[in-house]
């Protein structure tokens, strides 16, 4: 592999973004709109790096009838700038579907349509992103006892390059959560890869699926597999008596309001914990009531007709998985009696959620300058900037991984438009855009 080496005249970026999912697409849009308003001298120079070959957002879960769980008005821009040309409504107009959508009288678009919107928005700021480029390291650039810049090492098909920046925005998304001791395999899938892996079964006749989990994705998996493979049994495994409905009532939804972030950030730790306990059912391990009703209606219909393909193993948990080339054996244990049920299946699907990526995982020795709280969590300011040693003068901002400081919207779309506005305002206030500075050495391809 070719090696990066210092160049002579490449400019310093005001901001580099790691990842180009919806959050950093929204960041790029906010920068683009700022630059259009402000003119050349006050423009923010930015570059984003995305390891995927093109934009993609949970492609493995774009089931054709699955809808968003957030209003279309909470798109990438509207709460920050209702007049933006990057809104979902502008996207619909560009596709000739605005009137049809209005006549539909629905706040919650199909997930595949919102993905199309994200792709459309990303394509309009494509000059700010390099796809097929993976950030592999971040290093400090010391000067007079302080760190004024960060060098970001990026790997692509052409080798390594190094890019210097005054600010870093980390938007690397979520990572699949797996039950302890269970690993993915040919017959053990995480829900994030459902559609891709299910396509591999075309032309086969699977007899049984086991789906583990109690949230929206789990229920959607159960419904999808049940209708897609009409000869297969689908066994849903979860520790509750049944799926719990999401609380999307008007008052409860205020937990997603921008003002709620201010309140959560300022609250004592014990109040933060109580708020999460009170309102976790707006988002975690809950299912839309319409889907719950549809699944119950289906299981009851099958009981009446005498052919039961949809089974629910409730108050139970997955305790063991053994995979062989032609099947996978799942051990399901009752939480009440301890009785074990062995299920030989074609596939086990783990709809067990996600974890935030380690925000410091790429920072190397820079991570030593990031401060932590008493529980070992990163400390984060209200503007989503990591709290750091005074010697680190660059801004490192998080898009995700801030639930302990900013509340439930940390990794959700609900507050994305407002969050990127907060970050951009912070970058500008701290002198991030200083194009009068002379170009500084970074790196070039050999």
Short mmCIF file of C-alpha atoms in Angstrom, two decimals:
data_model
loop_
_atom_site.label_atom_id
_atom_site.label_comp_id
_atom_site.label_asym_id
_atom_site.label_seq_id
_atom_site.Cartn_x
_atom_site.Cartn_y
_atom_site.Cartn_z
CA UNK A 1 0.00 0.00 0.00
CA UNK A 2 1.27 3.47 -0.81
CA UNK A 3 2.09 5.69 2.14
CA UNK A 4 0.96 9.22 2.87
CA UNK A 5 3.63 11.87 3.22
CA UNK A 6 3.59 15.61 3.90
CA UNK A 7 2.63 17.86 1.05
CA UNK A 8 3.57 21.49 0.56
CA UNK A 9 0.50 23.63 -0.04
CA UNK A 10 -2.76 21.82 0.62
CA UNK A 11 -5.17 23.97 2.65
CA UNK A 12 -6.38 23.33 6.16
CA UNK A 13 -10.07 22.40 6.30
CA UNK A 14 -12.29 24.22 8.73
CA UNK A 15 -14.15 20.94 9.28
CA UNK A 16 -13.76 17.29 8.39
CA UNK A 17 -16.65 14.89 8.88
CA UNK A 18 -16.19 11.16 9.46
CA UNK A 19 -19.12 9.23 7.99
CA UNK A 20 -21.85 10.46 5.69
CA UNK A 21 -25.09 9.11 7.04
CA UNK A 22 -28.15 11.34 7.53
CA UNK A 23 -26.55 13.35 10.36
CA UNK A 24 -23.48 14.37 8.42
CA UNK A 25 -25.53 14.88 5.24
CA UNK A 26 -27.53 17.38 7.30
CA UNK A 27 -24.22 18.89 8.47
CA UNK A 28 -23.05 19.28 4.88
CA UNK A 29 -26.34 20.94 3.95
CA UNK A 30 -26.08 23.40 6.84
CA UNK A 31 -22.56 24.31 5.71
CA UNK A 32 -23.66 24.65 2.09
CA UNK A 33 -26.53 26.95 3.04
CA UNK A 34 -24.24 29.02 5.29
CA UNK A 35 -21.69 29.40 2.49
CA UNK A 36 -24.38 30.43 0.01
CA UNK A 37 -25.51 33.19 2.38
CA UNK A 38 -22.14 34.37 3.60
CA UNK A 39 -19.94 34.74 0.57
CA UNK A 40 -16.42 33.51 -0.07
CA UNK A 41 -14.54 35.12 2.81
CA UNK A 42 -16.82 33.74 5.54
CA UNK A 43 -17.33 30.36 3.90
CA UNK A 44 -16.58 27.18 5.85
CA UNK A 45 -14.31 24.73 4.06
CA UNK A 46 -15.38 21.16 4.73
CA UNK A 47 -14.81 17.62 3.54
CA UNK A 48 -16.59 14.42 4.54
CA UNK A 49 -15.28 10.88 4.17
CA UNK A 50 -17.55 7.84 3.86
CA UNK A 51 -16.30 4.25 3.60
CA UNK A 52 -19.39 3.02 1.72
CA UNK A 53 -19.22 3.29 -2.11
CA UNK A 54 -22.41 5.39 -2.14
CA UNK A 55 -24.94 6.79 0.27
CA UNK A 56 -26.85 4.10 2.18
CA UNK A 57 -29.00 4.17 5.31
CA UNK A 58 -30.15 0.88 6.86
CA UNK A 59 -30.61 -0.61 3.41
CA UNK A 60 -31.11 -4.07 4.87
CA UNK A 61 -34.31 -2.90 6.59
CA UNK A 62 -35.99 -1.03 3.74
CA UNK A 63 -39.00 -3.34 3.77
CA UNK A 64 -41.41 -2.17 1.12
CA UNK A 65 -44.33 -1.44 3.46
CA UNK A 66 -42.35 -0.17 6.50
CA UNK A 67 -43.02 3.45 7.39
CA UNK A 68 -41.01 6.07 9.23
CA UNK A 69 -41.70 6.52 12.93
CA UNK A 70 -40.98 10.23 12.78
CA UNK A 71 -42.90 12.99 11.01
CA UNK A 72 -41.62 14.00 7.57
CA UNK A 73 -41.32 17.54 8.97
CA UNK A 74 -38.40 16.29 11.06
CA UNK A 75 -36.32 15.92 7.93
CA UNK A 76 -32.72 17.07 7.49
CA UNK A 77 -33.48 20.79 7.48
CA UNK A 78 -37.02 21.97 8.25
CA UNK A 79 -36.74 22.52 12.03
CA UNK A 80 -33.57 24.56 11.42
CA UNK A 81 -34.60 26.30 8.21
CA UNK A 82 -38.23 25.88 7.09
CA UNK A 83 -37.43 27.70 3.83
CA UNK A 84 -34.65 25.28 2.86
CA UNK A 85 -34.49 23.87 -0.65
CA UNK A 86 -33.31 20.58 0.88
CA UNK A 87 -36.61 19.73 2.59
CA UNK A 88 -38.64 16.56 2.11
CA UNK A 89 -41.39 18.64 0.50
CA UNK A 90 -38.93 20.06 -2.06
CA UNK A 91 -37.81 16.51 -2.76
CA UNK A 92 -41.42 15.47 -3.37
CA UNK A 93 -41.91 18.42 -5.71
CA UNK A 94 -38.80 17.37 -7.65
CA UNK A 95 -40.26 13.88 -8.03
CA UNK A 96 -43.72 15.08 -9.04
CA UNK A 97 -45.36 13.52 -5.98
CA UNK A 98 -46.12 16.54 -3.78
CA UNK A 99 -49.86 16.69 -4.51
CA UNK A 100 -50.22 12.91 -4.21
CA UNK A 101 -48.45 12.96 -0.85
CA UNK A 102 -50.68 15.75 0.43
CA UNK A 103 -53.77 13.82 -0.64
CA UNK A 104 -52.43 10.80 1.24
CA UNK A 105 -52.94 12.74 4.52
CA UNK A 106 -50.04 10.99 6.23
CA UNK A 107 -47.21 12.35 8.38
CA UNK A 108 -45.17 9.15 8.11
CA UNK A 109 -43.73 8.31 4.67
CA UNK A 110 -42.57 4.89 3.57
CA UNK A 111 -39.05 4.20 4.74
CA UNK A 112 -37.94 3.49 1.17
CA UNK A 113 -39.23 6.93 0.16
CA UNK A 114 -37.36 8.66 2.97
CA UNK A 115 -34.22 6.82 1.92
CA UNK A 116 -34.79 8.16 -1.59
CA UNK A 117 -35.05 11.63 -0.04
CA UNK A 118 -31.75 11.14 1.80
CA UNK A 119 -30.07 10.02 -1.43
CA UNK A 120 -31.46 13.08 -3.24
CA UNK A 121 -30.21 15.42 -0.51
CA UNK A 122 -26.79 13.73 -0.39
CA UNK A 123 -26.42 14.06 -4.16
CA UNK A 124 -26.93 17.83 -3.91
CA UNK A 125 -23.90 18.21 -1.62
CA UNK A 126 -21.82 15.54 -3.34
CA UNK A 127 -18.95 18.00 -3.82
CA UNK A 128 -18.33 17.84 -0.06
CA UNK A 129 -18.01 14.05 0.27
CA UNK A 130 -15.53 11.40 -0.83
CA UNK A 131 -17.10 7.92 -0.95
CA UNK A 132 -15.04 4.74 -0.72
CA UNK A 133 -12.75 6.61 1.66
CA UNK A 134 -12.23 5.17 5.14
CA UNK A 135 -10.81 7.25 7.97
CA UNK A 136 -8.23 5.04 9.68
CA UNK A 137 -6.60 7.43 12.13
CA UNK A 138 -6.48 10.88 13.67
CA UNK A 139 -3.30 12.49 14.99
CA UNK A 140 -2.60 15.76 16.81
CA UNK A 141 -0.48 18.48 15.23
CA UNK A 142 1.44 20.08 18.15
CA UNK A 143 2.54 23.69 18.04
CA UNK A 144 4.01 25.70 20.93
CA UNK A 145 2.71 23.23 23.52
CA UNK A 146 -0.84 23.14 22.11
CA UNK A 147 -2.74 21.20 19.44
CA UNK A 148 -4.11 23.60 16.86
CA UNK A 149 -4.96 21.07 14.14
CA UNK A 150 -5.71 17.40 13.62
CA UNK A 151 -4.32 15.27 10.81
CA UNK A 152 -6.89 12.78 9.50
CA UNK A 153 -5.52 9.74 7.68
CA UNK A 154 -7.83 8.35 5.01
CA UNK A 155 -7.53 5.09 3.08
CA UNK A 156 -8.96 4.67 -0.41
CA UNK A 157 -8.27 2.50 -3.44
CA UNK A 158 -5.37 4.78 -4.31
CA UNK A 159 -3.62 4.48 -0.95
CA UNK A 160 -3.37 6.76 2.08
CA UNK A 161 -3.79 10.52 2.24
CA UNK A 162 -3.64 12.90 5.19
CA UNK A 163 -5.94 15.89 5.57
CA UNK A 164 -5.54 18.64 8.15
CA UNK A 165 -8.49 20.23 9.93
CA UNK A 166 -9.44 22.70 12.64
CA UNK A 167 -12.58 20.77 13.61
CA UNK A 168 -13.76 17.17 13.42
CA UNK A 169 -17.37 15.96 13.32
CA UNK A 170 -17.78 12.25 14.07
CA UNK A 171 -20.93 10.71 12.59
CA UNK A 172 -20.06 7.03 12.35
CA UNK A 173 -23.53 5.78 13.27
CA UNK A 174 -24.49 2.68 15.22
CA UNK A 175 -23.17 -0.85 15.49
CA UNK A 176 -25.31 -4.02 15.72
CA UNK A 177 -25.83 -5.29 19.26
CA UNK A 178 -25.62 -9.07 19.61
CA UNK A 179 -26.57 -11.27 22.57
CA UNK A 180 -23.62 -12.27 24.70
CA UNK A 181 -21.76 -15.22 23.24
CA UNK A 182 -23.60 -15.10 19.88
CA UNK A 183 -21.88 -14.24 16.62
CA UNK A 184 -23.25 -13.63 13.17
CA UNK A 185 -22.86 -16.38 10.58
CA UNK A 186 -24.39 -17.79 7.42
CA UNK A 187 -27.55 -18.73 9.32
CA UNK A 188 -27.37 -16.21 12.15
CA UNK A 189 -28.25 -12.73 10.94
CA UNK A 190 -28.65 -9.32 12.49
CA UNK A 191 -31.78 -7.49 11.43
CA UNK A 192 -29.65 -4.81 9.74
CA UNK A 193 -28.88 -7.31 6.94
CA UNK A 194 -32.36 -8.83 6.61
CA UNK A 195 -33.22 -7.98 3.00
CA UNK A 196 -29.77 -8.78 1.64
CA UNK A 197 -29.61 -12.15 3.36
CA UNK A 198 -33.25 -13.07 2.72
CA UNK A 199 -32.59 -12.64 -0.99
CA UNK A 200 -30.06 -15.45 -0.76
CA UNK A 201 -32.91 -17.84 0.13
CA UNK A 202 -34.72 -17.25 -3.16
CA UNK A 203 -35.53 -20.58 -4.75
CA UNK A 204 -35.21 -22.49 -1.47
CA UNK A 205 -37.96 -23.64 0.87
CA UNK A 206 -37.04 -22.64 4.42
CA UNK A 207 -39.17 -24.32 7.06
CA UNK A 208 -38.54 -22.19 10.16
CA UNK A 209 -37.20 -18.79 11.21
CA UNK A 210 -36.49 -17.65 14.74
CA UNK A 211 -36.64 -13.89 15.35
CA UNK A 212 -35.23 -12.60 18.65
CA UNK A 213 -36.29 -9.20 19.97
CA UNK A 214 -39.27 -7.14 21.11
CA UNK A 215 -38.87 -3.83 19.26
CA UNK A 216 -40.16 -2.37 16.01
CA UNK A 217 -37.50 -4.03 13.86
CA UNK A 218 -38.22 -7.43 15.41
CA UNK A 219 -41.95 -7.14 14.71
CA UNK A 220 -41.26 -5.95 11.15
CA UNK A 221 -38.94 -8.92 10.63
CA UNK A 222 -41.59 -11.33 11.84
CA UNK A 223 -44.24 -9.84 9.56
CA UNK A 224 -41.91 -9.74 6.55
CA UNK A 225 -40.66 -13.33 6.87
CA UNK A 226 -44.16 -14.62 7.53
CA UNK A 227 -45.56 -13.20 4.29
CA UNK A 228 -42.43 -13.71 2.16
CA UNK A 229 -42.01 -17.41 2.95
CA UNK A 230 -45.59 -18.74 3.07
CA UNK A 231 -44.56 -22.30 3.92
CA UNK A 232 -42.25 -21.40 6.79
CA UNK A 233 -42.96 -21.18 10.50
CA UNK A 234 -41.84 -17.94 12.15
CA UNK A 235 -41.07 -18.06 15.88
CA UNK A 236 -40.83 -14.76 17.75
CA UNK A 237 -38.79 -14.88 20.97
CA UNK A 238 -38.87 -12.10 23.56
CA UNK A 239 -38.79 -11.66 27.32
CA UNK A 240 -42.11 -9.80 27.59
CA UNK A 241 -45.65 -11.17 27.48
CA UNK A 242 -46.18 -9.39 24.20
CA UNK A 243 -45.03 -6.48 22.10
CA UNK A 244 -45.41 -3.16 23.92
CA UNK A 245 -46.91 -0.24 21.98
CA UNK A 246 -44.85 2.86 21.36
CA UNK A 247 -46.00 5.95 23.22
CA UNK A 248 -46.30 8.49 20.40
CA UNK A 249 -48.88 10.68 22.15
CA UNK A 250 -48.51 14.42 21.75
CA UNK A 251 -47.32 15.19 25.28
CA UNK A 252 -44.87 12.27 25.43
CA UNK A 253 -43.38 13.34 22.10
CA UNK A 254 -42.20 16.55 23.71
CA UNK A 255 -39.21 14.53 24.91
CA UNK A 256 -37.95 14.94 21.31
CA UNK A 257 -38.35 18.74 21.26
CA UNK A 258 -35.21 20.87 20.92
CA UNK A 259 -36.02 22.55 24.24
CA UNK A 260 -36.04 19.13 25.90
CA UNK A 261 -32.36 18.75 24.99
CA UNK A 262 -31.56 21.93 26.93
CA UNK A 263 -33.52 20.68 29.92
CA UNK A 264 -31.98 17.22 29.83
CA UNK A 265 -28.45 18.60 29.51
CA UNK A 266 -28.95 20.85 32.54
CA UNK A 267 -30.67 18.21 34.71
CA UNK A 268 -28.87 16.36 37.54
CA UNK A 269 -27.85 12.78 36.81
CA UNK A 270 -30.67 11.28 38.88
CA UNK A 271 -33.23 13.32 36.94
CA UNK A 272 -31.66 12.24 33.65
CA UNK A 273 -32.09 8.59 34.70
CA UNK A 274 -35.71 9.16 35.69
CA UNK A 275 -36.50 10.88 32.40
CA UNK A 276 -35.08 7.93 30.47
CA UNK A 277 -37.11 5.53 32.62
CA UNK A 278 -40.26 7.57 32.11
CA UNK A 279 -39.94 8.02 28.36
CA UNK A 280 -37.88 5.10 27.09
CA UNK A 281 -41.13 3.66 25.71
CA UNK A 282 -41.24 6.42 23.11
CA UNK A 283 -38.40 4.67 21.29
CA UNK A 284 -36.87 1.56 22.87
CA UNK A 285 -38.28 -2.00 22.58
CA UNK A 286 -41.67 -0.75 21.45
CA UNK A 287 -43.79 -1.36 18.35
CA UNK A 288 -46.36 0.66 16.42
CA UNK A 289 -49.81 -0.35 17.62
CA UNK A 290 -51.07 -0.98 14.07
CA UNK A 291 -48.36 -3.59 13.50
CA UNK A 292 -49.10 -5.21 16.88
CA UNK A 293 -52.77 -5.48 15.95
CA UNK A 294 -51.93 -6.92 12.52
CA UNK A 295 -49.71 -9.63 14.01
CA UNK A 296 -52.25 -10.56 16.69
CA UNK A 297 -54.99 -10.70 14.06
CA UNK A 298 -52.83 -13.03 11.97
CA UNK A 299 -51.94 -15.40 14.82
CA UNK A 300 -55.59 -15.62 15.87
CA UNK A 301 -56.69 -16.29 12.29
CA UNK A 302 -54.21 -19.15 12.07
CA UNK A 303 -55.54 -20.67 15.28
CA UNK A 304 -59.05 -20.57 13.87
CA UNK A 305 -57.95 -22.13 10.58
CA UNK A 306 -55.81 -24.76 12.29
CA UNK A 307 -52.53 -23.98 10.53
CA UNK A 308 -50.27 -22.11 12.91
CA UNK A 309 -47.17 -20.71 11.24
CA UNK A 310 -46.77 -17.72 13.54
CA UNK A 311 -45.59 -18.65 17.04
CA UNK A 312 -44.74 -16.44 19.99
CA UNK A 313 -42.37 -17.72 22.67
CA UNK A 314 -42.87 -14.98 25.22
CA UNK A 315 -41.36 -14.49 28.69
CA UNK A 316 -38.34 -16.30 27.24
CA UNK A 317 -34.87 -15.57 26.01
CA UNK A 318 -32.34 -17.01 23.61
CA UNK A 319 -29.67 -18.82 25.63
CA UNK A 320 -27.68 -20.70 23.00
CA UNK A 321 -27.14 -20.85 19.26
CA UNK A 322 -25.34 -23.64 17.41
CA UNK A 323 -24.88 -23.31 13.66
CA UNK A 324 -24.17 -26.12 11.22
CA UNK A 325 -23.92 -25.96 7.42
CA UNK A 326 -27.56 -26.95 6.92
CA UNK A 327 -29.35 -25.56 9.98
CA UNK A 328 -29.07 -23.59 13.20
CA UNK A 329 -30.29 -24.83 16.58
CA UNK A 330 -31.63 -22.17 18.95
CA UNK A 331 -32.12 -22.86 22.64
CA UNK A 332 -34.93 -20.77 24.11
CA UNK A 333 -35.31 -20.75 27.90
CA UNK A 334 -38.46 -19.79 29.79
CA UNK A 335 -37.83 -17.01 32.30
CA UNK A 336 -40.60 -18.43 34.51
CA UNK A 337 -39.90 -22.17 34.65
CA UNK A 338 -36.38 -22.45 33.23
CA UNK A 339 -37.67 -25.01 30.71
CA UNK A 340 -35.61 -25.18 27.53
CA UNK A 341 -37.13 -25.37 24.04
CA UNK A 342 -34.87 -26.48 21.18
CA UNK A 343 -35.75 -24.99 17.79
CA UNK A 344 -34.07 -26.28 14.65
CA UNK A 345 -34.34 -23.47 12.12
CA UNK A 346 -33.02 -22.37 8.77
CA UNK A 347 -32.15 -18.91 10.13
CA UNK A 348 -32.03 -17.06 13.45
CA UNK A 349 -32.54 -13.30 13.08
CA UNK A 350 -31.22 -11.14 15.91
CA UNK A 351 -33.37 -8.01 16.14
CA UNK A 352 -31.46 -7.02 19.24
CA UNK A 353 -30.79 -3.38 18.48
CA UNK A 354 -27.70 -1.25 18.15
CA UNK A 355 -24.93 0.33 20.17
CA UNK A 356 -23.29 3.68 19.43
CA UNK A 357 -19.85 3.41 17.90
CA UNK A 358 -16.97 4.24 20.21
CA UNK A 359 -16.58 7.99 19.68
CA UNK A 360 -12.89 7.84 20.57
CA UNK A 361 -12.06 4.71 18.61
CA UNK A 362 -10.32 6.54 15.76
CA UNK A 363 -8.68 9.28 17.78
CA UNK A 364 -5.54 7.45 18.88
CA UNK A 365 -3.45 9.60 21.21
CA UNK A 366 -5.93 12.45 20.78
CA UNK A 367 -8.33 10.37 22.90
CA UNK A 368 -6.00 10.87 25.87
CA UNK A 369 -6.85 14.59 25.72
CA UNK A 370 -10.62 13.93 25.90
CA UNK A 371 -12.06 14.11 29.41
CA UNK A 372 -14.40 11.55 30.98
CA UNK A 373 -16.94 11.65 33.80
CA UNK A 374 -17.00 9.54 36.97
CA UNK A 375 -18.56 6.62 35.08
CA UNK A 376 -15.93 6.65 32.37
CA UNK A 377 -18.19 8.23 29.73
CA UNK A 378 -16.92 11.01 27.50
CA UNK A 379 -17.78 14.49 28.68
CA UNK A 380 -19.67 16.53 26.11
CA UNK A 381 -20.56 20.22 26.03
CA UNK A 382 -24.02 21.51 25.12
CA UNK A 383 -22.79 22.26 21.58
CA UNK A 384 -21.95 18.52 21.15
CA UNK A 385 -18.23 19.26 21.45
CA UNK A 386 -16.09 16.85 23.44
CA UNK A 387 -14.71 18.35 26.63
CA UNK A 388 -10.93 18.21 26.25
CA UNK A 389 -7.70 19.19 27.88
CA UNK A 390 -6.98 22.91 27.38
CA UNK A 391 -4.01 21.98 25.21
CA UNK A 392 -6.38 20.63 22.52
CA UNK A 393 -7.75 23.69 20.75
CA UNK A 394 -9.46 21.88 17.91
CA UNK A 395 -13.14 21.10 18.19
CA UNK A 396 -14.25 17.46 18.14
CA UNK A 397 -18.03 17.13 17.79
CA UNK A 398 -20.23 14.06 18.15
CA UNK A 399 -23.29 13.18 16.10
CA UNK A 400 -24.43 10.27 18.26
CA UNK A 401 -23.09 8.72 21.42
CA UNK A 402 -24.36 11.62 23.53
CA UNK A 403 -27.47 10.08 25.08
CA UNK A 404 -26.00 10.37 28.58
CA UNK A 405 -25.63 14.12 28.14
CA UNK A 406 -28.24 15.19 25.58
CA UNK A 407 -31.00 12.63 25.96
CA UNK A 408 -32.94 10.24 23.80
CA UNK A 409 -32.52 12.16 20.52
CA UNK A 410 -28.77 11.46 20.43
CA UNK A 411 -28.95 9.01 17.52
CA UNK A 412 -32.45 9.78 16.23
CA UNK A 413 -33.62 11.87 13.30
CA UNK A 414 -35.95 13.98 15.46
CA UNK A 415 -33.36 16.59 16.38
CA UNK A 416 -30.85 16.22 13.55
CA UNK A 417 -31.60 19.52 11.82
CA UNK A 418 -31.29 21.49 15.06
CA UNK A 419 -28.18 19.60 16.19
CA UNK A 420 -26.16 20.37 13.06
CA UNK A 421 -27.15 24.02 13.40
CA UNK A 422 -25.82 24.00 16.96
CA UNK A 423 -22.55 22.43 15.82
CA UNK A 424 -22.07 24.85 12.94
CA UNK A 425 -22.82 27.82 15.18
CA UNK A 426 -20.20 26.55 17.64
CA UNK A 427 -17.59 26.10 14.90
CA UNK A 428 -18.19 29.64 13.67
CA UNK A 429 -18.21 31.14 17.18
CA UNK A 430 -14.88 29.46 18.01
CA UNK A 431 -13.25 30.82 14.85
CA UNK A 432 -13.55 27.70 12.74
CA UNK A 433 -13.91 29.62 9.50
CA UNK A 434 -10.72 31.61 9.06
CA UNK A 435 -10.00 31.53 5.36
CA UNK A 436 -7.56 34.43 5.70
CA UNK A 437 -5.09 31.94 7.16
CA UNK A 438 -2.34 30.87 4.83
CA UNK A 439 -2.48 27.29 3.51
CA UNK A 440 -0.72 24.83 5.78
CA UNK A 441 1.07 21.59 4.89
CA UNK A 442 -1.00 18.45 4.91
CA UNK A 443 -0.52 15.47 2.66
CA UNK A 444 -0.63 14.45 -0.95
CA UNK A 445 -0.56 11.21 -2.85
CA UNK A 446 2.97 10.08 -3.72
#
